[in-house]
CSV table of N, CA and C in Angstrom, one decimal:
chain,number,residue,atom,x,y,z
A,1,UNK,N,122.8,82.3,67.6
A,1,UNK,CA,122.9,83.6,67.0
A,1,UNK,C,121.5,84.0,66.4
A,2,UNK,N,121.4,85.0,65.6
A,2,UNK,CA,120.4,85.3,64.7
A,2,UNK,C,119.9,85.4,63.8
A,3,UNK,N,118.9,85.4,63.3
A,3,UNK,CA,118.3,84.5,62.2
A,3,UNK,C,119.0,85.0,61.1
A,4,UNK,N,119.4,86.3,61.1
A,4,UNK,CA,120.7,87.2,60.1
A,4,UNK,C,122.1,86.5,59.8
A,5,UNK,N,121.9,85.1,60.6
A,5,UNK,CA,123.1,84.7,60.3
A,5,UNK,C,123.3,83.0,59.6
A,6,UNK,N,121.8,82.4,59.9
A,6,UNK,CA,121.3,81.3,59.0
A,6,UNK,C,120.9,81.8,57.4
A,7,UNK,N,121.1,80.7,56.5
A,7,UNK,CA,120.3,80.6,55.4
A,7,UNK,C,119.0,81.0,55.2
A,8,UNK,N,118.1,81.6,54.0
A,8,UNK,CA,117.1,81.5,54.3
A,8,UNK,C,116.2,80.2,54.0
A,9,UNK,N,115.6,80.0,54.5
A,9,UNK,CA,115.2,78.3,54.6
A,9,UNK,C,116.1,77.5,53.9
A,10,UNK,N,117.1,77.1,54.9
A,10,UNK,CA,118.5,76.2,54.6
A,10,UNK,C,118.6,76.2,53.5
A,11,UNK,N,118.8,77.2,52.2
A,11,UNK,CA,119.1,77.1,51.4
A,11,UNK,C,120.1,78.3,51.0
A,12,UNK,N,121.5,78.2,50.7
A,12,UNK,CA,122.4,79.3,50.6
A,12,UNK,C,122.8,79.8,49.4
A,13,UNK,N,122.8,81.4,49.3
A,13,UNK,CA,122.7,81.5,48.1
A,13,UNK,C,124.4,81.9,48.2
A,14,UNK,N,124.7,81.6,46.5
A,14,UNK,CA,126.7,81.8,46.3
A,14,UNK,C,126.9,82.8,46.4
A,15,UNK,N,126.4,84.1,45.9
A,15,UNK,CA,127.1,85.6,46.1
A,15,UNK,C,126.9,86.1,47.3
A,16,UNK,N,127.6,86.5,47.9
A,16,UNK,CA,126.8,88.0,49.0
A,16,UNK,C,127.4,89.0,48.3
A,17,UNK,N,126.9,90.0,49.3
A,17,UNK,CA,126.7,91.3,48.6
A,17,UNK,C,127.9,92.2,48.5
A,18,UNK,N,128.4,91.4,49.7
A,18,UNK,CA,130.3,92.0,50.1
A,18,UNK,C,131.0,91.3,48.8
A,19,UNK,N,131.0,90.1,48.3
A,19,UNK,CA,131.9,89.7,47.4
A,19,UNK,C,132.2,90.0,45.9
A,20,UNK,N,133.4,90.5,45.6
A,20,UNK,CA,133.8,91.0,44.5
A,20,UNK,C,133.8,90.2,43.5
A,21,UNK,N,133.5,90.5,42.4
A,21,UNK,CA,133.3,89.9,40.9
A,21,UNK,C,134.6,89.9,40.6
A,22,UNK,N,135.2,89.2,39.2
A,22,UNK,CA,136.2,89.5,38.4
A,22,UNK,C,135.5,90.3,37.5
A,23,UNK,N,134.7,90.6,36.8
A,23,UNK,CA,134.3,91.4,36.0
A,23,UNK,C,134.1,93.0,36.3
A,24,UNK,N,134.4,93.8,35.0
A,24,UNK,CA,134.8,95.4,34.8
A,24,UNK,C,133.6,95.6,35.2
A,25,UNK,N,132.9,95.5,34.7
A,25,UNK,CA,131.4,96.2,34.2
A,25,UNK,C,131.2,96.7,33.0
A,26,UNK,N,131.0,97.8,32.6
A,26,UNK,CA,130.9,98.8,31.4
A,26,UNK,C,132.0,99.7,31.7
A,27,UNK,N,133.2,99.8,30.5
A,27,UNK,CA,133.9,100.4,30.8
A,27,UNK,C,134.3,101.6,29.5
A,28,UNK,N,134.0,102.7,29.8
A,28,UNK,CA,133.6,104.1,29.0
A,28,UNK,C,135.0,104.4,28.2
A,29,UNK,N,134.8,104.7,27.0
A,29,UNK,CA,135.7,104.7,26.0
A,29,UNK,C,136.2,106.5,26.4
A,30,UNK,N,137.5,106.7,26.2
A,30,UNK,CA,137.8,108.2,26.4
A,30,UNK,C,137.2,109.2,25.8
A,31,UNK,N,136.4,109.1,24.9
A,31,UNK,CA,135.2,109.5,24.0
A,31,UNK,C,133.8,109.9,24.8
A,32,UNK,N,133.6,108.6,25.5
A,32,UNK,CA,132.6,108.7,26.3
A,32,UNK,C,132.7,109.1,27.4
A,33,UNK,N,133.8,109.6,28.4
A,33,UNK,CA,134.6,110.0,29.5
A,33,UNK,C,134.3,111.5,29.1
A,34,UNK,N,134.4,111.8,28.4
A,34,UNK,CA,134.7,113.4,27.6
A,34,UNK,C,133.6,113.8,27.7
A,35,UNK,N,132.4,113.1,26.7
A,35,UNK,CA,131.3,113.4,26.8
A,35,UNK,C,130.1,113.9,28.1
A,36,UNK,N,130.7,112.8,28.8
A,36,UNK,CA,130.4,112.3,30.6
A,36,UNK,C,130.3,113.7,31.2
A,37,UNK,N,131.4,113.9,30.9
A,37,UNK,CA,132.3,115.4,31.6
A,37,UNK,C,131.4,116.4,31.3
A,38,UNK,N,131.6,116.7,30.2
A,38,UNK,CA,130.8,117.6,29.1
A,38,UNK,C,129.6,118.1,29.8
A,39,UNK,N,129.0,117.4,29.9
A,39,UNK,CA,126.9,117.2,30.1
A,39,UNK,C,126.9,117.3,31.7
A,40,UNK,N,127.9,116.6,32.3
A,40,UNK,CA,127.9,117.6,34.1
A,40,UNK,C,128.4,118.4,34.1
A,41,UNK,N,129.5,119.1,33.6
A,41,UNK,CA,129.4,120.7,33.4
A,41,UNK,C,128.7,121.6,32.8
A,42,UNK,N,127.8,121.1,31.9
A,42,UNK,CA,126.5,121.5,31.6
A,42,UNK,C,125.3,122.0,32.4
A,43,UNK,N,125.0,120.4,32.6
A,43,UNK,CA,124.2,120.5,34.0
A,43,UNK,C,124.7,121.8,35.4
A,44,UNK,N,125.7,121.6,35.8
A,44,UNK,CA,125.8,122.1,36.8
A,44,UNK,C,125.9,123.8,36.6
A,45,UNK,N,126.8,124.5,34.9
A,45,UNK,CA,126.6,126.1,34.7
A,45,UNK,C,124.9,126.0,34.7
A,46,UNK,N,124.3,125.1,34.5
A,46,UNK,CA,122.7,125.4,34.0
A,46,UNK,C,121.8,125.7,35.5
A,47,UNK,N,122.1,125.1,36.7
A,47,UNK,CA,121.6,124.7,37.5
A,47,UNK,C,122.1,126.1,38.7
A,48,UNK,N,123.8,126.5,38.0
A,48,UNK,CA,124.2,127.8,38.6
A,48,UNK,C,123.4,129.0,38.3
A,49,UNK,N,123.1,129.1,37.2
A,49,UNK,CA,122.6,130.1,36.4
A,49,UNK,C,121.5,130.3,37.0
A,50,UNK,N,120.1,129.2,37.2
A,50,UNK,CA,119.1,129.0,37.8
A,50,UNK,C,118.9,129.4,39.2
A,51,UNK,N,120.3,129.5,40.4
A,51,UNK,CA,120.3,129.2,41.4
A,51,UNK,C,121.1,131.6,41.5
A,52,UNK,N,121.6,131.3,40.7
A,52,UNK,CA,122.2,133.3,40.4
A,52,UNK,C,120.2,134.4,39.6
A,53,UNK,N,119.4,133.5,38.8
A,53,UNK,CA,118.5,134.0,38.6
A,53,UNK,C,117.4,134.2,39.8
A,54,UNK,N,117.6,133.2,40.0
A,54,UNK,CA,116.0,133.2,41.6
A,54,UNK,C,116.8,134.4,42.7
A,55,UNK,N,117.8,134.2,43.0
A,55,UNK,CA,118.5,135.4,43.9
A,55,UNK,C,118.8,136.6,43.3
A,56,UNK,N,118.3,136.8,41.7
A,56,UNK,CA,118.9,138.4,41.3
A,56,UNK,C,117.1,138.9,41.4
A,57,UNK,N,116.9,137.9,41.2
A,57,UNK,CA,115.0,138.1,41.3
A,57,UNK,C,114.4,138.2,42.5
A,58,UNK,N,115.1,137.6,43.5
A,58,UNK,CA,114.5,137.6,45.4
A,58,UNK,C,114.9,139.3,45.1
A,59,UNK,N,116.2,139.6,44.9
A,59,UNK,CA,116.6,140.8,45.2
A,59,UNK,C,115.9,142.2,44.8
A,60,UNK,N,115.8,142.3,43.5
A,60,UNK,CA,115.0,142.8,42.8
A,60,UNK,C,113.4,143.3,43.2
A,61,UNK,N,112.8,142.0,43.9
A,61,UNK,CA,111.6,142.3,44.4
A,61,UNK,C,111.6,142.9,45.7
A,62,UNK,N,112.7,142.8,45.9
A,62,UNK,CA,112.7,143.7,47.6
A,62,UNK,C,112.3,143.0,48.8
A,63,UNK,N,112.1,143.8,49.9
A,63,UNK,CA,111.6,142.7,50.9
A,63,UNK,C,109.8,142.4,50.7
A,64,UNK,N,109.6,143.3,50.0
A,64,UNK,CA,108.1,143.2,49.4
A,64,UNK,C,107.7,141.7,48.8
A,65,UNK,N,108.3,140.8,48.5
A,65,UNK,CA,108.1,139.8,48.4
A,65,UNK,C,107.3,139.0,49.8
A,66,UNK,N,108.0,139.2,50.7
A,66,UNK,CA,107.1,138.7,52.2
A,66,UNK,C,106.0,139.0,52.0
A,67,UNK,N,105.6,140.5,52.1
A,67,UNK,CA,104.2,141.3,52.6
A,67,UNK,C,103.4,140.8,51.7
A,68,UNK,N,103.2,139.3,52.0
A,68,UNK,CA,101.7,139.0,50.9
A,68,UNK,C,101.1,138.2,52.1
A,69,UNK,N,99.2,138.6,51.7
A,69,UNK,CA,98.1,137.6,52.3
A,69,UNK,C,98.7,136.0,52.8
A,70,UNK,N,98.0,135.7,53.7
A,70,UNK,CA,98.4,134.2,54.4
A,70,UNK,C,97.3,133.8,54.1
């Protein structure tokens, strides 16, 4: 087979990358779940707002926006 499938220099390491832990990780208090939420709905009315301003502004300038020097 291929070298993808030996150790690297015959030495094997215990985890791969496929194998599951017992451990949670960090696990966010309903408090912090809320907050979580909070700040990407944030982000995202902020990011709408941004994305409704450049397009009320394309509009506004007309096609006159093109007709500039190269």
């Amino acid at each position: 087979m291929g070298r993808a499938d030996r150790p690297v220099g015959g030495v094997s390491f215990g985890i791969a990358m496929n194998d599951q832990r017992d451990d949670d990780g960090i696990v966010l208090t309903e408090a912090q779940k809320r907050a979580r939420r909070s700040r990407s709905i944030a982000i995202a009315l902020a990011l709408a707002a941004l994305v409704v301003l450049f397009y009320v502004m394309t509009l506004v300038k007309g096609p006159g926006v093109l007709n500039r020097p190269i």
